[in-house]
Amino acid sequence: MFIDLVSAKNWFDRLPARYRYPTLDPEYIYIESKQRKLRQSVFYLKEHAGQFYYLSGYLTKSKEGFIDFETPRGYGGLLSNISNLELLKNYQSECEHAFLSKGVLCGFIRNTPLLNNYNALLVESWFDRYTVSIDLNIPDLLPSYKTRARTAIRKALKSGVLVKRAESDEQWQSFALLYSQRMKELGATDEYLYDNSYFHDISKLIGSKLYLAYLHDELVSGCIILESGSYAEYHLSASTKIGMVYASTQACIHIAATESQKNGVQFMHLGGGLSNSDEDALMFFKSGFSDRKHDFVITGWIFDTSKYADLKRKYVQQGKAVNRIIFYR
């Protein structure tokens, strides 16, 4: 059944640490849903005899009136401890009917690489790209990085880069400005753009931490880390050109990883690159911190197969592209 935000949050916070991934937190999903007027956060949960099936994200209604389900940017998907295949099929069928009852046409799910949770979704899924994580169970992190990352971090610290954790709203807003400026420089799509209210909301999220790098008292980079349970997620980051020269982002990641380690977090997920290319610069940057690679898998769940097929056929006849799950908006 569908439950409200407070009920979902209370349930999520009681889960064992191995299930509490930061971007599956109901409050995080609610914050993400607020970024678009047409979004409505939604939390589905079936729980019985210690077994659970939880799917969360947001619903969006298109201009044509079609409703779809989507997990937020980052990583989400199904959270379940069910191992029996027949029981899993039954729970999935009930979930599908619940979404159909809301008039939902289809779903686009970005699964969580560290959880491999796509395995429990018995619908079409496909590999998108690799991601990287740091094993925080290693006592001394710096020697575990590749030479290029170690060298960059030492260069930053030797050059006077100082990394601090943000403690005020003003610092969060300073990072919001830096992030916005960097996204404009990159010509980023709307998916990567956030208004000031988002940074205010995310700063209040339990487990949300902002690390800022300064050089001669000037803000040169920063990154937001989301912690929950056994995991930390490298969420948003930005740097000035000077910050790049002095490897301040590498220093931020290292300090953040060290602090998460002290908090008992076991793994920090850095995400992947902008593509699956071997030449992807962002993936090369992140892989300097670890050899731990994970599959990022996306899933398309068609709730109303007949209506979806008819709509897709109509779009093809009109010469419109249908190469995405949510092709109609």
Coordinates of C-alpha atoms in Angstrom, one line a residue:
M1 CA 0.0 0.0 0.0
F2 CA 1.0 3.6 -0.4
I3 CA 2.0 5.4 2.8
D4 CA 2.7 9.0 3.7
L5 CA 6.2 10.6 4.2
V6 CA 6.2 10.4 8.0
S7 CA 5.3 6.8 8.0
A8 CA 7.8 6.0 5.4
K9 CA 10.5 7.9 7.2
N10 CA 9.8 6.1 10.5
W11 CA 9.9 2.8 8.8
F12 CA 13.1 3.5 6.9
D13 CA 15.0 4.8 10.0
R14 CA 14.3 1.5 11.8
L15 CA 16.0 -0.6 9.1
P16 CA 19.3 -2.3 9.7
A17 CA 22.3 -0.2 8.5
R18 CA 22.9 -2.4 5.4
Y19 CA 19.6 -1.3 3.9
R20 CA 19.6 2.4 4.7
Y21 CA 21.1 3.9 1.6
P22 CA 21.1 7.7 1.6
T23 CA 19.2 8.3 -1.6
L24 CA 16.5 5.9 -0.6
D25 CA 15.7 8.0 2.4
P26 CA 12.1 9.2 2.1
E27 CA 13.0 12.7 3.2
Y28 CA 15.7 12.9 0.4
I29 CA 13.1 11.7 -2.1
Y30 CA 10.6 14.3 -0.9
I31 CA 13.2 17.1 -1.2
E32 CA 14.0 16.0 -4.8
S33 CA 10.4 15.9 -5.7
K34 CA 10.0 19.5 -4.7
Q35 CA 12.3 20.6 -7.5
R36 CA 9.5 20.3 -10.1
K37 CA 6.0 21.6 -9.6
L38 CA 4.4 18.5 -11.4
R39 CA 6.2 16.0 -9.2
Q40 CA 4.6 14.2 -6.3
S41 CA 6.6 12.0 -4.0
V42 CA 5.3 8.5 -3.5
F43 CA 6.1 5.6 -1.1
Y44 CA 4.9 2.1 -1.6
L45 CA 5.4 -0.5 1.2
K46 CA 4.3 -4.0 1.8
E47 CA 5.5 -5.6 5.0
H48 CA 4.6 -9.0 6.5
A49 CA 6.3 -11.3 8.9
G50 CA 9.6 -9.4 8.8
Q51 CA 9.7 -9.3 5.0
F52 CA 9.3 -6.1 3.1
Y53 CA 9.0 -4.6 -0.4
Y54 CA 9.6 -0.9 -0.6
L55 CA 9.6 1.3 -3.7
S56 CA 9.8 5.1 -3.6
G57 CA 10.2 7.9 -6.0
Y58 CA 7.9 10.5 -7.5
L59 CA 5.0 10.6 -9.9
T60 CA 4.9 13.1 -12.8
K61 CA 1.9 14.0 -14.9
S62 CA 2.7 15.0 -18.5
K63 CA 1.0 17.7 -20.5
E64 CA -0.9 15.0 -22.3
G65 CA -2.2 13.6 -18.9
F66 CA 0.1 10.5 -18.7
I67 CA 1.4 9.7 -15.3
D68 CA 4.8 8.0 -14.8
F69 CA 6.9 6.9 -11.9
E70 CA 10.6 7.8 -11.6
T71 CA 13.3 7.5 -9.0
P72 CA 15.3 10.7 -8.3
R73 CA 18.6 11.7 -9.9
G74 CA 21.2 9.6 -8.2
Y75 CA 20.3 6.1 -7.2
G76 CA 17.2 4.4 -5.9
G77 CA 15.0 1.5 -6.8
L78 CA 13.5 -1.4 -4.9
L79 CA 14.4 -2.2 -1.3
S80 CA 13.5 -5.7 -0.3
N81 CA 14.8 -8.6 1.9
I82 CA 12.7 -11.2 0.1
S83 CA 14.7 -14.1 -1.3
N84 CA 11.9 -16.5 -2.2
L85 CA 11.2 -16.0 -5.9
E86 CA 7.5 -16.9 -5.8
L87 CA 6.9 -14.6 -2.9
L88 CA 8.8 -11.8 -4.7
K89 CA 6.6 -12.3 -7.8
N90 CA 3.5 -12.0 -5.7
Y91 CA 4.7 -8.8 -4.0
Q92 CA 5.8 -7.4 -7.3
S93 CA 2.3 -8.1 -8.8
E94 CA 0.6 -6.4 -5.9
C95 CA 2.9 -3.4 -6.3
E96 CA 2.2 -3.2 -10.0
H97 CA -1.6 -3.2 -9.4
A98 CA -1.2 -0.5 -6.8
F99 CA 0.6 1.8 -9.3
L100 CA -2.0 0.9 -11.9
S101 CA -4.8 2.0 -9.5
K102 CA -3.1 5.4 -9.5
G103 CA -3.2 5.5 -13.3
V104 CA 0.6 5.2 -13.6
L105 CA 1.7 4.2 -17.2
C106 CA 5.3 3.3 -16.7
G107 CA 8.3 3.6 -14.4
F108 CA 12.0 4.6 -14.9
I109 CA 14.2 3.3 -12.1
R110 CA 17.8 4.2 -11.5
N111 CA 19.0 1.3 -9.3
T112 CA 21.6 1.5 -6.5
P113 CA 24.9 0.0 -7.6
L114 CA 26.1 -0.9 -4.1
L115 CA 22.9 -2.8 -3.3
N116 CA 22.6 -4.6 -6.7
N117 CA 18.8 -4.1 -6.1
Y118 CA 18.0 -4.5 -9.8
N119 CA 18.2 -8.3 -9.2
A120 CA 14.9 -8.2 -7.2
L121 CA 13.0 -6.4 -10.0
L122 CA 11.6 -9.1 -12.3
V123 CA 11.2 -6.7 -15.3
E124 CA 13.5 -5.5 -18.1
S125 CA 16.8 -4.0 -16.8
W126 CA 20.0 -3.1 -18.6
F127 CA 23.5 -2.1 -17.8
D128 CA 24.3 1.6 -18.2
R129 CA 27.8 2.2 -16.9
Y130 CA 30.2 1.4 -14.1
T131 CA 30.5 3.4 -10.9
V132 CA 33.2 3.5 -8.2
S133 CA 33.2 3.2 -4.4
I134 CA 35.8 3.6 -1.7
D135 CA 36.1 0.8 0.9
L136 CA 36.1 2.7 4.2
N137 CA 37.0 -0.5 6.2
I138 CA 40.6 0.1 5.1
P139 CA 42.3 1.7 8.2
D140 CA 44.6 4.1 6.3
L141 CA 42.8 5.4 3.2
L142 CA 45.5 7.6 1.6
P143 CA 47.9 4.7 0.7
S144 CA 45.0 2.8 -0.8
Y145 CA 44.4 5.3 -3.5
K146 CA 46.1 5.2 -6.9
T147 CA 49.3 7.2 -7.3
R148 CA 47.5 10.0 -9.2
A149 CA 45.0 10.6 -6.5
R150 CA 47.6 10.4 -3.7
T151 CA 49.8 12.9 -5.5
A152 CA 46.9 15.3 -6.1
I153 CA 45.8 15.3 -2.5
R154 CA 49.4 15.9 -1.2
K155 CA 49.8 18.7 -3.7
A156 CA 46.5 20.3 -2.5
L157 CA 47.4 20.1 1.2
K158 CA 51.0 21.2 0.6
S159 CA 49.8 24.2 -1.4
G160 CA 47.7 25.4 1.5
V161 CA 44.2 24.0 0.6
L162 CA 42.2 23.8 3.7
V163 CA 39.1 21.7 3.9
K164 CA 36.3 22.5 6.4
R165 CA 32.9 21.2 7.0
A166 CA 30.2 23.8 6.5
E167 CA 28.6 25.0 9.7
S168 CA 26.3 27.8 8.6
D169 CA 23.5 28.6 6.1
E170 CA 25.8 31.2 4.5
Q171 CA 28.4 28.5 3.7
W172 CA 25.7 26.3 2.1
Q173 CA 24.5 29.3 0.0
S174 CA 28.1 30.0 -1.0
F175 CA 28.4 26.5 -2.3
A176 CA 25.0 26.8 -4.0
L177 CA 26.3 29.8 -5.9
L178 CA 29.6 28.0 -6.8
Y179 CA 27.6 25.0 -8.0
S180 CA 25.3 27.1 -10.1
Q181 CA 28.1 29.0 -11.7
R182 CA 30.0 25.7 -12.6
M183 CA 26.9 24.1 -14.1
K184 CA 26.4 27.2 -16.3
E185 CA 30.0 26.9 -17.5
L186 CA 29.4 23.3 -18.4
G187 CA 26.1 24.0 -20.1
A188 CA 24.4 21.4 -17.8
T189 CA 20.9 20.3 -18.5
D190 CA 17.9 21.0 -16.1
E191 CA 18.5 17.6 -14.5
Y192 CA 21.6 19.0 -12.8
L193 CA 20.3 22.4 -11.8
Y194 CA 18.9 23.3 -8.4
D195 CA 17.5 26.4 -6.8
N196 CA 18.6 27.9 -3.5
S197 CA 15.8 26.3 -1.6
Y198 CA 17.1 22.8 -2.5
F199 CA 20.4 23.5 -0.9
H200 CA 18.6 24.9 2.2
D201 CA 16.5 21.7 2.4
I202 CA 19.3 19.3 1.8
S203 CA 21.4 21.0 4.5
K204 CA 18.7 20.1 7.0
L205 CA 18.6 16.4 6.0
I206 CA 20.1 14.2 8.7
G207 CA 23.4 12.8 7.4
S208 CA 23.9 15.6 4.9
K209 CA 27.4 17.1 5.1
L210 CA 29.1 19.8 3.0
Y211 CA 32.8 20.0 2.8
L212 CA 34.4 23.2 1.5
A213 CA 37.9 23.7 0.3
Y214 CA 39.6 27.1 0.7
L215 CA 42.8 28.5 -0.7
H216 CA 44.0 31.7 1.0
D217 CA 40.5 32.2 2.5
E218 CA 38.9 31.9 -1.0
L219 CA 36.3 29.2 -1.6
V220 CA 37.6 27.0 -4.5
S221 CA 35.6 23.8 -4.3
G222 CA 33.1 21.8 -2.3
C223 CA 31.1 18.6 -2.2
I224 CA 28.0 17.4 -0.5
I225 CA 28.1 14.0 1.1
L226 CA 25.0 12.1 2.2
E227 CA 25.4 9.5 4.9
S228 CA 22.9 6.9 6.1
G229 CA 23.5 3.5 7.5
S230 CA 26.5 1.8 6.1
Y231 CA 26.9 4.2 3.2
A232 CA 28.0 7.6 2.1
E233 CA 27.0 9.1 -1.3
Y234 CA 29.2 11.7 -3.1
H235 CA 26.2 13.8 -4.1
L236 CA 27.0 17.2 -5.6
S237 CA 30.4 18.8 -6.2
A238 CA 31.8 21.9 -7.9
S239 CA 35.1 23.7 -8.2
T240 CA 36.6 26.9 -9.6
K241 CA 39.3 26.8 -12.1
I242 CA 41.8 27.7 -9.4
G243 CA 40.4 24.8 -7.3
M244 CA 41.1 22.4 -10.2
V245 CA 44.7 23.6 -10.6
Y246 CA 45.3 22.8 -6.9
A247 CA 43.4 19.5 -6.8
S248 CA 41.0 20.8 -4.1
T249 CA 38.2 18.4 -5.0
Q250 CA 40.5 15.5 -4.4
A251 CA 41.3 16.9 -1.0
C252 CA 37.6 17.4 -0.3
I253 CA 36.8 13.8 -1.1
H254 CA 39.7 12.5 1.0
I255 CA 38.7 14.5 4.0
A256 CA 35.1 13.6 3.6
A257 CA 35.9 9.9 3.3
T258 CA 38.0 10.1 6.4
E259 CA 35.2 11.7 8.4
S260 CA 32.6 9.2 7.1
Q261 CA 35.0 6.4 8.2
K262 CA 35.1 7.9 11.7
N263 CA 31.3 7.9 11.7
G264 CA 31.2 4.1 11.1
V265 CA 30.3 4.3 7.4
Q266 CA 31.6 1.3 5.5
F267 CA 31.5 2.5 1.9
M268 CA 31.6 5.8 0.1
H269 CA 30.0 5.7 -3.4
L270 CA 31.5 8.2 -5.8
G271 CA 29.3 7.4 -8.7
G272 CA 30.4 7.0 -12.3
G273 CA 31.3 9.1 -15.3
L274 CA 29.3 10.9 -17.9
S275 CA 29.3 7.9 -20.2
N276 CA 30.5 4.3 -20.3
S277 CA 33.5 5.2 -22.5
D278 CA 37.0 4.1 -21.5
E279 CA 38.0 7.7 -22.2
D280 CA 35.5 9.2 -19.8
A281 CA 37.5 11.9 -17.8
L282 CA 35.1 11.9 -14.8
M283 CA 35.3 8.1 -14.4
F284 CA 39.1 8.3 -14.7
F285 CA 39.1 11.0 -11.9
K286 CA 36.9 8.9 -9.6
S287 CA 38.7 5.6 -10.2
G288 CA 41.9 7.2 -8.9
F289 CA 40.4 6.6 -5.4
S290 CA 39.6 2.9 -5.8
D291 CA 39.5 -0.2 -8.0
R292 CA 36.0 -1.1 -6.6
K293 CA 33.6 -1.0 -9.6
H294 CA 29.9 -1.6 -9.6
D295 CA 27.2 -2.0 -12.3
F296 CA 24.8 0.9 -12.6
V297 CA 21.7 -0.7 -14.0
I298 CA 18.5 1.0 -15.1
T299 CA 15.0 -0.6 -15.2
G300 CA 11.9 0.1 -17.2
W301 CA 8.7 -1.1 -15.6
I302 CA 5.7 -0.9 -17.8
F303 CA 2.6 -0.9 -15.6
D304 CA -0.1 -0.5 -18.3
T305 CA 1.4 -2.6 -21.1
S306 CA -1.5 -2.2 -23.6
K307 CA -1.8 1.6 -23.2
Y308 CA 2.0 2.0 -23.4
A309 CA 2.3 -0.1 -26.5
D310 CA -0.5 1.9 -28.2
L311 CA 1.1 5.2 -27.3
K312 CA 4.5 4.0 -28.5
R313 CA 3.0 2.9 -31.8
K314 CA 1.3 6.2 -32.3
Y315 CA 4.6 8.1 -31.7
V316 CA 6.5 5.9 -34.2
Q317 CA 3.8 6.5 -36.8
Q318 CA 4.3 10.3 -36.2
G319 CA 8.0 9.9 -36.6
K320 CA 8.7 10.8 -33.0
A321 CA 11.6 9.3 -31.0
V322 CA 10.7 6.4 -28.6
N323 CA 14.2 5.5 -27.5
R324 CA 13.6 6.3 -23.8
I325 CA 11.3 4.6 -21.3
I326 CA 9.4 7.9 -20.7
F327 CA 9.5 8.9 -24.3
Y328 CA 6.4 11.2 -24.2
R329 CA 7.8 14.0 -22.1

